[in-house]
Coordinates of C-alpha atoms in Angstrom, one line a residue:
M1 CA -50.2 0.3 2.3
A2 CA -50.1 -0.1 6.1
E3 CA -51.8 -3.4 5.7
H4 CA -49.1 -4.5 3.3
E5 CA -46.3 -3.5 5.6
S6 CA -48.0 -5.3 8.5
N7 CA -48.1 -8.5 6.4
V8 CA -44.5 -8.2 5.5
A9 CA -43.5 -7.7 9.1
E10 CA -45.5 -10.7 10.1
I11 CA -43.9 -12.9 7.5
H12 CA -40.5 -11.6 8.6
S13 CA -41.1 -12.5 12.2
Q14 CA -42.5 -15.9 11.4
Y15 CA -39.9 -17.2 8.8
V16 CA -36.9 -14.9 8.2
A17 CA -36.0 -13.8 11.7
P18 CA -35.9 -17.3 13.3
V19 CA -33.6 -18.6 10.5
R20 CA -31.3 -15.6 10.9
T21 CA -31.3 -15.9 14.6
S22 CA -30.4 -19.5 14.5
L23 CA -27.7 -19.0 11.9
H24 CA -26.1 -15.9 13.4
K25 CA -26.6 -16.3 17.1
D26 CA -23.8 -14.8 19.2
R27 CA -23.1 -12.2 16.4
P28 CA -23.9 -8.5 16.4
M29 CA -27.5 -7.8 15.1
D30 CA -28.9 -4.6 13.6
F31 CA -32.2 -3.0 14.7
T32 CA -34.2 -5.2 12.2
G33 CA -32.8 -8.4 13.8
G34 CA -30.4 -9.1 10.9
A35 CA -26.7 -10.0 11.3
I36 CA -24.3 -7.1 10.8
D37 CA -21.8 -7.8 8.0
G38 CA -18.2 -6.7 8.7
P39 CA -15.0 -7.8 10.3
N40 CA -16.5 -8.4 13.8
N41 CA -18.9 -10.8 12.2
L42 CA -16.3 -12.8 10.4
I43 CA -13.5 -12.8 12.9
S44 CA -13.6 -14.9 16.1
E45 CA -12.4 -13.9 19.5
K46 CA -9.0 -15.5 18.6
G47 CA -8.7 -13.3 15.6
V48 CA -9.3 -16.2 13.1
I49 CA -11.7 -15.9 10.2
D50 CA -14.8 -18.0 11.0
E51 CA -14.9 -20.2 7.9
K52 CA -18.1 -22.0 9.1
F53 CA -19.9 -18.7 9.2
V54 CA -18.6 -17.8 5.7
A55 CA -19.9 -21.1 4.3
E56 CA -23.3 -20.6 6.1
S57 CA -23.6 -17.0 4.8
S58 CA -22.8 -18.2 1.2
S59 CA -25.5 -20.9 1.5
I60 CA -28.1 -18.4 2.7
E61 CA -27.2 -15.9 0.0
K62 CA -27.6 -18.6 -2.7
G63 CA -30.9 -19.9 -1.3
F64 CA -31.4 -21.6 2.1
M65 CA -29.9 -24.0 4.5
T66 CA -31.5 -27.4 4.3
A67 CA -33.4 -28.4 7.4
D68 CA -32.6 -31.7 9.1
D69 CA -33.8 -34.8 7.2
G70 CA -34.1 -32.7 4.0
E71 CA -32.2 -33.5 0.8
P72 CA -29.0 -31.5 0.6
T73 CA -28.3 -29.0 -2.1
E74 CA -25.4 -29.5 -4.6
E75 CA -23.3 -27.0 -2.6
E76 CA -23.9 -28.9 0.6
K77 CA -23.0 -32.1 -1.0
Q78 CA -19.6 -30.6 -1.8
T79 CA -19.0 -28.9 1.5
L80 CA -20.5 -31.0 4.2
R81 CA -19.1 -34.3 5.6
H82 CA -20.7 -37.5 4.2
V83 CA -21.3 -40.0 7.0
A84 CA -22.6 -43.6 7.1
E85 CA -25.5 -44.5 9.4
N86 CA -25.6 -47.3 12.0
L87 CA -27.0 -50.6 10.9
P88 CA -30.5 -51.7 12.0
I89 CA -30.9 -54.7 14.3
S90 CA -32.3 -56.8 11.4
A91 CA -29.1 -56.3 9.4
W92 CA -27.0 -57.6 12.3
L93 CA -29.2 -60.7 12.5
V94 CA -28.7 -61.4 8.8
A95 CA -24.9 -60.9 9.4
V96 CA -25.0 -63.5 12.2
V97 CA -26.8 -66.0 9.9
E98 CA -24.1 -65.4 7.3
L99 CA -21.4 -65.8 9.9
C100 CA -22.7 -69.2 10.9
E101 CA -23.0 -70.3 7.2
R102 CA -19.5 -69.2 6.4
F103 CA -18.2 -70.9 9.6
T104 CA -19.7 -74.1 8.2
Y105 CA -18.6 -73.6 4.6
Y106 CA -14.9 -72.7 5.3
G107 CA -14.8 -75.2 8.2
V108 CA -15.5 -78.1 5.9
Q109 CA -14.1 -76.8 2.5
G110 CA -10.8 -75.9 4.1
L111 CA -10.2 -79.6 4.9
F112 CA -11.1 -80.9 1.5
Q113 CA -7.6 -80.7 0.0
N114 CA -6.2 -83.0 2.7
Y115 CA -9.4 -85.2 2.8
I116 CA -9.1 -85.9 -0.9
Q117 CA -5.4 -85.8 -1.5
R118 CA -4.0 -88.0 1.3
P119 CA -4.6 -91.7 1.7
L120 CA -6.5 -93.2 4.7
D121 CA -3.5 -95.1 6.0
G122 CA -1.9 -91.8 7.2
T123 CA 1.5 -92.1 5.4
D124 CA 1.3 -88.4 4.3
G125 CA -0.7 -87.3 7.4
R126 CA -4.4 -87.5 8.1
G127 CA -6.4 -88.2 4.9
A128 CA -9.3 -90.2 3.5
L129 CA -9.7 -90.6 -0.3
G130 CA -6.0 -90.7 -1.4
M131 CA -6.5 -89.1 -4.9
G132 CA -3.3 -87.1 -4.9
H133 CA -2.5 -83.4 -5.4
V134 CA -4.0 -83.1 -8.9
G135 CA -7.2 -85.0 -8.0
A136 CA -7.7 -83.0 -4.8
T137 CA -7.2 -79.6 -6.6
G138 CA -9.6 -80.8 -9.4
L139 CA -12.4 -81.8 -7.0
S140 CA -12.1 -78.8 -4.7
T141 CA -12.0 -76.5 -7.7
F142 CA -15.2 -78.2 -9.0
F143 CA -16.8 -77.6 -5.6
Q144 CA -16.0 -73.9 -5.9
F145 CA -17.3 -73.8 -9.4
W146 CA -20.6 -75.5 -8.4
C147 CA -21.1 -73.2 -5.4
Y148 CA -21.1 -70.2 -7.7
V149 CA -23.3 -71.6 -10.5
T150 CA -26.2 -72.5 -8.2
P151 CA -26.8 -68.9 -7.1
I152 CA -28.7 -68.5 -10.4
L153 CA -31.2 -71.2 -9.2
G154 CA -31.5 -69.4 -5.8
A155 CA -32.2 -66.1 -7.5
I156 CA -34.9 -67.6 -9.7
V157 CA -36.6 -69.3 -6.8
A158 CA -36.5 -66.1 -4.7
D159 CA -37.7 -63.6 -7.4
Q160 CA -40.3 -65.9 -8.9
Y161 CA -41.7 -68.0 -6.1
L162 CA -40.7 -67.5 -2.5
G163 CA -39.0 -64.2 -1.9
K164 CA -35.5 -63.9 -0.5
Y165 CA -36.2 -64.8 3.1
Y166 CA -38.2 -68.0 2.5
T167 CA -35.7 -69.1 -0.2
I168 CA -32.9 -68.9 2.3
V169 CA -34.9 -71.0 4.8
V170 CA -35.6 -73.7 2.1
F171 CA -32.0 -73.8 0.9
C172 CA -30.7 -73.9 4.5
I173 CA -32.6 -77.2 5.0
I174 CA -31.0 -78.6 1.7
Y175 CA -27.6 -77.4 3.0
M176 CA -28.0 -79.3 6.3
S177 CA -28.9 -82.5 4.5
G178 CA -25.7 -82.3 2.6
L179 CA -23.7 -81.7 5.7
L180 CA -25.3 -84.7 7.3
I181 CA -24.3 -86.9 4.4
L182 CA -20.7 -85.6 4.6
F183 CA -20.5 -86.2 8.3
V184 CA -21.9 -89.8 8.1
T185 CA -19.7 -90.9 5.2
S186 CA -16.6 -89.4 6.9
L187 CA -16.9 -91.7 9.9
P188 CA -14.0 -94.2 10.0
V189 CA -16.3 -97.2 9.6
C190 CA -17.8 -95.7 6.4
L191 CA -14.4 -94.8 4.9
R192 CA -13.1 -98.4 5.5
H193 CA -16.1 -99.8 3.7
G194 CA -15.6 -97.5 0.6
A195 CA -18.4 -95.0 1.2
G196 CA -16.1 -92.0 1.3
L197 CA -15.8 -91.0 -2.4
G198 CA -19.5 -91.5 -3.3
G199 CA -20.6 -89.8 -0.1
F200 CA -18.3 -86.9 -0.7
I201 CA -19.5 -86.3 -4.2
A202 CA -23.1 -86.5 -3.2
A203 CA -22.5 -84.2 -0.2
V204 CA -20.6 -81.5 -2.2
I205 CA -23.4 -81.4 -4.9
I206 CA -26.1 -81.0 -2.2
I207 CA -24.1 -78.5 -0.2
G208 CA -23.3 -76.5 -3.4
I209 CA -27.0 -76.2 -4.1
G210 CA -27.7 -75.1 -0.6
T211 CA -24.9 -72.5 -0.4
G212 CA -25.8 -71.2 -3.8
G213 CA -29.4 -70.5 -2.8
I214 CA -28.2 -68.7 0.2
K215 CA -25.4 -66.7 -1.5
S216 CA -27.6 -65.0 -4.1
N217 CA -30.1 -63.8 -1.5
V218 CA -28.4 -63.1 1.8
S219 CA -26.3 -60.4 0.3
P220 CA -29.2 -58.3 -1.1
L221 CA -31.3 -59.2 2.0
I222 CA -28.9 -57.5 4.4
A223 CA -28.8 -54.4 2.3
E224 CA -32.6 -54.3 2.1
Q225 CA -32.8 -53.9 5.8
Y226 CA -31.5 -50.4 5.3
T227 CA -34.4 -48.4 3.7
R228 CA -33.0 -44.8 3.2
K229 CA -32.6 -44.1 -0.5
K230 CA -31.7 -40.4 -0.6
M231 CA -29.0 -38.3 1.1
A232 CA -30.3 -36.3 4.1
V233 CA -28.9 -33.5 6.2
K234 CA -28.5 -33.9 10.0
T235 CA -27.2 -31.7 12.7
L236 CA -25.0 -33.4 15.3
K237 CA -25.1 -32.5 19.0
T238 CA -21.8 -30.6 18.4
G239 CA -23.6 -28.4 16.0
E240 CA -21.8 -29.8 13.0
R241 CA -24.1 -30.3 10.0
I242 CA -23.4 -33.6 8.1
I243 CA -25.0 -35.6 5.3
L244 CA -26.3 -39.1 5.9
D245 CA -25.2 -40.8 2.8
P246 CA -26.9 -44.1 1.7
A247 CA -23.9 -45.0 -0.5
A248 CA -21.6 -44.7 2.4
T249 CA -24.0 -46.7 4.6
V250 CA -24.3 -49.5 2.0
Q251 CA -20.5 -49.5 1.8
R252 CA -20.4 -49.9 5.6
I253 CA -23.0 -52.7 5.5
Y254 CA -21.0 -54.7 3.1
M255 CA -17.8 -54.1 5.0
I256 CA -19.5 -55.4 8.2
F257 CA -21.1 -58.2 6.2
Y258 CA -17.6 -59.3 4.9
F259 CA -16.2 -58.9 8.4
C260 CA -18.7 -61.4 9.7
I261 CA -18.0 -63.7 6.8
N262 CA -14.4 -63.8 7.8
V263 CA -15.0 -64.1 11.5
G264 CA -17.0 -67.2 10.5
S265 CA -14.2 -68.5 8.4
L266 CA -12.0 -68.6 11.5
S267 CA -13.6 -72.0 12.0
L268 CA -10.3 -73.1 10.4
L269 CA -8.6 -72.4 13.7
A270 CA -10.4 -75.3 15.2
T271 CA -11.2 -77.8 12.4
P272 CA -7.6 -78.6 11.3
Y273 CA -6.7 -79.6 14.8
M274 CA -9.9 -81.7 15.1
E275 CA -9.0 -83.3 11.8
K276 CA -5.5 -84.0 13.0
D277 CA -6.2 -85.2 16.6
V278 CA -9.7 -86.8 16.2
G279 CA -10.7 -87.2 12.6
F280 CA -12.5 -85.4 9.8
W281 CA -15.9 -86.5 11.1
S282 CA -15.5 -84.4 14.2
A283 CA -14.8 -81.2 12.2
Y284 CA -17.8 -81.9 10.0
L285 CA -20.0 -82.5 13.0
L286 CA -19.0 -79.1 14.5
A287 CA -19.8 -77.4 11.2
L288 CA -23.3 -79.0 11.2
C289 CA -24.0 -77.9 14.7
M290 CA -23.0 -74.3 14.0
F291 CA -25.1 -74.2 10.9
G292 CA -28.1 -75.4 13.0
F293 CA -27.5 -72.4 15.3
G294 CA -27.5 -70.0 12.4
F295 CA -30.7 -71.6 11.1
A296 CA -32.4 -71.0 14.5
V297 CA -31.4 -67.3 14.4
L298 CA -32.9 -67.0 10.9
V299 CA -36.2 -68.6 11.9
L300 CA -36.6 -67.0 15.3
G301 CA -35.7 -63.5 14.2
K302 CA -38.2 -63.4 11.3
K303 CA -40.3 -60.6 13.0
F304 CA -37.3 -58.2 12.8
Y305 CA -36.6 -58.6 9.1
V306 CA -37.7 -56.4 6.2
V307 CA -39.3 -59.3 4.1
R308 CA -40.3 -58.5 0.6
P309 CA -42.6 -60.7 -1.5
P310 CA -41.4 -62.3 -4.8
K311 CA -41.6 -60.0 -7.9
G312 CA -42.5 -62.5 -10.6
S313 CA -40.4 -64.3 -13.2
I314 CA -37.7 -61.6 -13.2
I315 CA -34.7 -63.8 -13.8
T316 CA -36.2 -66.1 -16.5
D317 CA -37.7 -63.1 -18.3
A318 CA -34.3 -61.3 -18.1
F319 CA -32.5 -64.2 -19.8
K320 CA -35.2 -64.5 -22.4
A321 CA -35.0 -60.8 -23.2
I322 CA -31.1 -61.0 -23.4
W323 CA -31.5 -63.8 -25.9
I324 CA -33.8 -61.6 -28.0
M325 CA -31.2 -58.8 -27.8
V326 CA -28.4 -61.1 -28.9
I327 CA -30.2 -62.6 -31.9
N328 CA -31.5 -59.2 -33.1
R329 CA -28.2 -57.4 -32.2
N330 CA -30.3 -54.6 -30.7
M331 CA -30.8 -53.9 -27.0
D332 CA -34.2 -52.4 -27.6
A333 CA -35.4 -55.4 -29.6
P334 CA -37.3 -57.0 -26.6
K335 CA -39.4 -53.8 -26.1
P336 CA -43.1 -54.2 -27.1
S337 CA -42.9 -50.7 -28.6
Y338 CA -39.9 -51.6 -30.7
Q339 CA -41.6 -54.8 -31.9
L340 CA -44.8 -52.9 -32.8
Q341 CA -42.8 -50.4 -34.9
A342 CA -40.8 -53.2 -36.5
G343 CA -43.9 -55.2 -37.3
T344 CA -42.7 -58.3 -35.3
E345 CA -45.3 -58.3 -32.6
G346 CA -46.4 -61.9 -31.9
R347 CA -43.0 -63.3 -32.9
Y348 CA -42.0 -63.7 -29.3
K349 CA -44.2 -64.6 -26.4
I350 CA -43.6 -61.7 -24.0
H351 CA -45.5 -60.2 -21.1
W352 CA -43.1 -57.4 -20.0
D353 CA -43.3 -53.7 -20.8
D354 CA -40.7 -51.2 -22.0
H355 CA -39.8 -50.2 -18.5
F356 CA -38.7 -53.8 -17.7
I357 CA -36.3 -53.7 -20.6
D358 CA -34.9 -50.3 -19.6
E359 CA -34.2 -51.7 -16.1
L360 CA -32.6 -54.8 -17.7
K361 CA -30.3 -52.5 -19.7
R362 CA -29.3 -50.7 -16.6
A363 CA -28.6 -54.1 -14.9
L364 CA -26.4 -55.2 -17.8
V365 CA -24.4 -51.9 -17.5
A366 CA -23.7 -52.9 -13.9
C367 CA -22.8 -56.4 -15.0
R368 CA -20.2 -55.3 -17.5
V369 CA -17.9 -54.2 -14.7
F370 CA -17.7 -57.9 -13.7
I371 CA -16.1 -59.1 -17.0
F372 CA -12.6 -59.1 -15.6
Y373 CA -13.5 -60.7 -12.3
P374 CA -12.8 -64.3 -13.3
V375 CA -9.1 -63.5 -13.5
Y376 CA -9.2 -62.3 -9.9
W377 CA -11.2 -65.3 -8.7
V378 CA -8.5 -67.7 -10.1
V379 CA -6.0 -65.8 -7.9
Y380 CA -8.4 -65.9 -4.9
G381 CA -9.0 -69.6 -5.3
Q382 CA -5.4 -70.5 -4.8
F383 CA -5.6 -70.0 -1.0
S384 CA -7.9 -72.9 -0.4
N385 CA -6.2 -75.5 -2.6
N386 CA -2.7 -75.0 -4.0
F387 CA -1.6 -72.8 -1.0
V388 CA -2.6 -75.7 1.3
S389 CA -0.6 -78.2 -0.7
Q390 CA 2.3 -75.7 -0.8
A391 CA 2.2 -75.5 3.0
G392 CA 2.3 -79.3 3.2
Q393 CA 5.7 -79.2 1.5
M394 CA 7.1 -77.1 4.3
Q395 CA 8.1 -77.9 7.9
G396 CA 5.0 -77.2 10.0
H397 CA 6.6 -77.5 13.5
G398 CA 3.3 -78.8 14.8
I399 CA 1.1 -76.5 12.8
P400 CA -1.3 -78.3 10.4
N401 CA -0.8 -77.3 6.8
D402 CA -4.5 -76.3 6.4
L403 CA -4.4 -74.0 9.4
M404 CA -2.4 -71.4 7.5
Q405 CA -5.6 -70.4 5.6
N406 CA -6.7 -68.5 8.7
F407 CA -4.3 -65.7 8.0
D408 CA -6.6 -64.7 5.1
P409 CA -9.6 -63.9 7.3
I410 CA -7.4 -62.6 10.1
A411 CA -6.0 -60.0 7.7
I412 CA -9.6 -59.0 6.7
I413 CA -10.8 -58.8 10.3
V414 CA -7.9 -56.5 11.1
F415 CA -8.0 -54.2 8.1
I416 CA -11.8 -53.9 7.6
P417 CA -12.3 -51.8 10.9
V418 CA -9.2 -49.8 10.0
L419 CA -10.6 -48.9 6.6
D420 CA -14.2 -48.5 7.7
R421 CA -13.5 -46.4 10.8
L422 CA -10.3 -44.5 10.0
V423 CA -9.2 -44.5 6.4
Y424 CA -12.5 -44.2 4.5
P425 CA -14.0 -41.5 6.8
L426 CA -10.7 -39.5 6.6
L427 CA -10.8 -39.7 2.8
R428 CA -14.4 -38.5 2.8
K429 CA -13.6 -35.7 5.2
L430 CA -10.7 -34.5 3.1
H431 CA -12.9 -34.9 0.0
I432 CA -10.5 -37.4 -1.6
P433 CA -12.5 -39.7 -3.8
F434 CA -11.7 -43.5 -3.5
L435 CA -14.6 -44.7 -5.6
P436 CA -15.5 -48.3 -6.5
I437 CA -13.6 -48.6 -9.8
T438 CA -10.4 -47.5 -8.1
R439 CA -10.9 -49.8 -5.2
I440 CA -11.5 -52.8 -7.4
T441 CA -8.4 -51.9 -9.4
V442 CA -6.3 -51.9 -6.2
G443 CA -7.7 -55.3 -5.3
F444 CA -6.4 -56.7 -8.6
F445 CA -3.0 -55.2 -8.0
V446 CA -2.7 -56.6 -4.4
G447 CA -3.8 -60.0 -5.7
A448 CA -0.9 -59.8 -8.3
I449 CA 1.5 -59.1 -5.4
A450 CA 0.1 -62.1 -3.5
M451 CA 0.8 -64.5 -6.5
A452 CA 4.3 -63.0 -6.9
Y453 CA 5.0 -63.7 -3.3
A454 CA 3.7 -67.3 -3.6
A455 CA 6.0 -67.8 -6.5
I456 CA 8.9 -66.7 -4.4
V457 CA 7.9 -69.1 -1.6
Q458 CA 7.8 -71.9 -4.1
H459 CA 11.2 -71.0 -5.3
L460 CA 12.5 -71.2 -1.7
I461 CA 11.0 -74.6 -1.3
Y462 CA 12.7 -75.9 -4.4
N463 CA 16.0 -74.6 -3.1
A464 CA 15.7 -76.5 0.2
G465 CA 16.3 -80.2 0.9
P466 CA 15.8 -83.0 1.1
C467 CA 13.7 -83.3 -2.0
Y468 CA 14.3 -79.9 -3.7
K469 CA 12.1 -79.6 -6.8
H470 CA 10.2 -82.8 -5.9
P471 CA 8.9 -82.3 -2.3
L472 CA 7.7 -85.2 -0.3
C473 CA 9.7 -87.7 -2.4
D474 CA 10.3 -91.3 -1.2
A475 CA 13.9 -90.4 -0.3
S476 CA 12.6 -88.3 2.6
M477 CA 10.7 -91.2 4.2
V478 CA 11.2 -91.5 8.0
D479 CA 9.3 -94.0 10.1
G480 CA 6.9 -94.6 7.2
K481 CA 6.1 -90.9 6.7
T482 CA 7.4 -88.5 4.0
Q483 CA 9.2 -85.4 5.3
P484 CA 8.7 -81.8 3.9
N485 CA 11.6 -79.7 2.7
K486 CA 13.5 -77.7 5.3
I487 CA 11.8 -74.4 5.2
H488 CA 9.5 -72.9 7.9
I489 CA 5.8 -72.9 7.1
A490 CA 5.5 -69.3 8.6
I491 CA 7.2 -67.9 5.5
Q492 CA 3.9 -68.5 3.6
T493 CA 1.9 -66.1 5.9
P494 CA 2.2 -62.9 3.8
A495 CA 0.7 -64.7 0.7
Y496 CA -2.5 -65.4 2.7
M497 CA -2.6 -61.9 4.2
L498 CA -2.2 -60.3 0.8
I499 CA -5.1 -62.3 -0.6
G500 CA -7.2 -61.2 2.3
I501 CA -6.4 -57.5 1.7
S502 CA -7.2 -57.9 -2.0
E503 CA -10.6 -59.2 -1.1
I504 CA -11.5 -56.1 0.9
F505 CA -11.0 -54.0 -2.2
A506 CA -12.1 -56.3 -5.0
S507 CA -14.7 -58.7 -3.5
V508 CA -16.4 -56.4 -1.0
T509 CA -16.6 -53.6 -3.5
G510 CA -18.0 -56.0 -6.1
L511 CA -20.8 -56.9 -3.7
E512 CA -21.5 -53.3 -3.0
Y513 CA -21.5 -52.4 -6.7
A514 CA -23.8 -55.3 -7.6
Y515 CA -26.4 -54.0 -5.1
M516 CA -26.1 -50.2 -5.6
K517 CA -26.1 -50.2 -9.4
A518 CA -28.8 -52.7 -9.9
P519 CA -32.5 -51.6 -10.4
P520 CA -34.8 -52.6 -7.5
S521 CA -36.3 -55.5 -9.4
M522 CA -33.0 -56.7 -10.7
K523 CA -30.8 -56.9 -7.5
S524 CA -30.9 -60.8 -7.3
F525 CA -30.2 -61.1 -11.0
V526 CA -27.2 -58.8 -10.8
Q527 CA -26.0 -60.5 -7.6
A528 CA -26.3 -63.9 -9.3
M529 CA -24.3 -62.6 -12.3
Y530 CA -21.6 -61.3 -10.0
L531 CA -21.3 -64.7 -8.2
L532 CA -21.3 -66.4 -11.6
T533 CA -18.0 -64.7 -12.4
N534 CA -16.6 -66.8 -9.5
A535 CA -17.8 -69.9 -11.3
F536 CA -16.0 -68.8 -14.4
G537 CA -12.9 -68.2 -12.3
S538 CA -13.2 -71.8 -10.9
A539 CA -13.5 -73.1 -14.5
L540 CA -10.3 -71.3 -15.4
G541 CA -8.7 -72.8 -12.3
E542 CA -9.9 -76.2 -13.3
A543 CA -8.1 -75.7 -16.7
L544 CA -4.9 -74.9 -14.8
T545 CA -5.0 -78.2 -12.8
P546 CA -2.6 -80.0 -15.1
V547 CA 0.2 -77.5 -14.4
A548 CA -0.5 -77.5 -10.6
V549 CA 2.3 -80.0 -10.1
D550 CA 6.0 -79.7 -9.2
P551 CA 7.9 -77.9 -10.6
K552 CA 5.5 -76.3 -13.0
I553 CA 3.4 -74.8 -10.3
L554 CA 6.0 -72.1 -9.7
W555 CA 5.5 -70.7 -13.2
M556 CA 1.7 -71.0 -12.7
F557 CA 2.0 -68.6 -9.8
V558 CA 4.1 -66.2 -11.9
G559 CA 1.6 -66.4 -14.7
L560 CA -1.3 -65.6 -12.4
S561 CA 0.6 -62.6 -10.9
V562 CA 1.1 -61.1 -14.4
S563 CA -2.5 -61.9 -15.4
S564 CA -3.9 -60.2 -12.3
F565 CA -1.8 -57.1 -12.9
L566 CA -2.7 -56.8 -16.5
A567 CA -6.4 -57.4 -15.8
G568 CA -6.3 -54.6 -13.2
C569 CA -4.7 -52.2 -15.7
L570 CA -7.3 -53.0 -18.4
F571 CA -10.1 -52.8 -15.9
Y572 CA -9.1 -49.3 -14.9
I573 CA -8.5 -48.2 -18.5
V574 CA -11.9 -49.5 -19.6
Y575 CA -14.1 -48.4 -16.6
H576 CA -12.4 -45.5 -14.8
H577 CA -14.9 -43.1 -16.5
L578 CA -17.7 -44.7 -14.4
N579 CA -16.2 -43.1 -11.3
E580 CA -17.3 -39.7 -12.7
T581 CA -20.9 -40.8 -12.8
E582 CA -20.9 -42.6 -9.5
E583 CA -23.2 -40.2 -7.7
Q584 CA -25.7 -40.0 -10.5
M585 CA -25.9 -43.8 -10.9
N586 CA -26.5 -44.2 -7.1
A587 CA -29.3 -41.6 -7.3
L588 CA -31.2 -43.6 -9.9
E589 CA -32.8 -45.8 -7.3
A590 CA -34.1 -42.9 -5.3
E591 CA -35.6 -41.4 -8.4
Y592 CA -37.2 -44.7 -9.2
A593 CA -38.7 -44.7 -5.6
D594 CA -40.0 -41.2 -6.2
K595 CA -41.8 -42.4 -9.3
L596 CA -43.4 -45.2 -7.3
V597 CA -44.9 -42.9 -4.7
P598 CA -47.2 -40.9 -7.0
A599 CA -48.2 -44.2 -8.7
A600 CA -49.1 -45.8 -5.4
K601 CA -51.1 -42.7 -4.4
S602 CA -52.9 -42.8 -7.7
R603 CA -53.7 -46.4 -7.3
A604 CA -54.9 -45.8 -3.8
T605 CA -57.2 -42.9 -4.9
K606 CA -58.5 -45.1 -7.7
D607 CA -59.3 -47.9 -5.2
E608 CA -61.1 -45.4 -2.9
L609 CA -63.2 -44.1 -5.8
E610 CA -64.1 -47.7 -6.8
A611 CA -65.0 -48.4 -3.2
E612 CA -67.2 -45.4 -3.0
K613 CA -69.0 -46.3 -6.2
T614 CA -69.5 -49.8 -4.9
G615 CA -70.9 -48.4 -1.7
D616 CA -73.3 -46.1 -3.6
A617 CA -74.4 -49.0 -5.7
V618 CA -75.2 -51.1 -2.6

């Protein structure tokens, strides 16, 4: 008996007492070392109930307080503050590479409307190909479409052959060759000899391949630099216990990623003036040089990156499995086990297992959220073509019409830090959920407001002289140049800013959702599917090209506003239930990682046994 009591005392001194002491320091203790329950224990010196102690006591009574770096309990998940971690250096390097690529992309693409629409003689301002408003909108919309189809190629190359990092390197080289063609054929001597149109088409096709290969891989690559998969408890220097939340960190990663994208897109502060005062070729040369800098950062920073090898023919197998699902009208049809039961083994040449099909089904669940996105992308696409032409119908007062696009990234650069550092943390602290489905819905609604405002601006243009509903008419010609209607270009500013704000909610959250909800082996596939919705949006925009003329364009803006609002309503009605399972869906990847660890240990043990047998045989 004495020995038993001695053991109990020893266990108490080693485990129970230290925990109680740390939790109840500065509180009255009884002779056994435990905290005394009572009013003195719960009331502070100021006479206020110590809610923190009450929460801690509740936690102890129900079980234990999780140690630092441990996974929080369900109660702790509800009561402790969820915090995002800082980004690793490798993630910042990837963000710099993307900044340089976007500087290049927007710096050249933002000039395409004027480059294609206006003639080389300068009667309507600086131009090159002289294909008019409809031709310019058609070609620039095709470029957007092409840039969002090619990510599928980039995803296949990355997953099947090279891995994300080396795929980005290869497609950067392709991208630079397209930029070089664009620069050379935009030189005045080449334009005068008729090389402009052919060179432009060749350049945009090559650039589209390059940017597509980068797009599908750079977004998951930056998120892969952050390796924590599970929530963890941490105690701050202030004594506050918090939860390090991977979902909040990935949200921050994509906010910063999108912030860098839009810092890069501020190249349009410089390139329109270079176009106006020097020529298109100078702007294209600047873009080429900036891209070269980003490529150098990509190559020289390789040792810092988390670089993962290719995983096999994931994308091609996924499409083949989807085809089998469609023709059999059963999502389990591609499973080997299903085919064995159905007696159809050997009908299809397959080399995957049931787990692959389960992951594909999960990926398709993530993809279904993107069904409404093409409507949003039609709205988004207006800022780089029809908004530019609209600005050209207004008095610029020395401001180039394609400079106004900068208010889109400026709005994003201003509001992303506000949301990331103030609004979102405050909502998490107050335990007010603002989950992905809700954020995307808000993005659709803000896009609808942007289109409504654009329609109002167009109405104001049509009510102003000298050309009213037919801006830039011949009657306005002065000194050989057509004159815009008498309305200030600054009135257009809110339309661009609203588009930018809508991107923060719809586009950024879409990137985040594509990464977080996709299985580990399917991230590039889901990312490519997300980007493909932009291509569908560009195709819809291409279909609207015939009505992108005066005065029909006003009603096109009205129609897009109504469409975006209705799409947002339907999106929320169909998918709002996914907000309720958000945490469980985010936890699936951590569970998958847990399954991999025992499997890896098992393989390692098996390899060691094989090695021992080999050694004994020798």
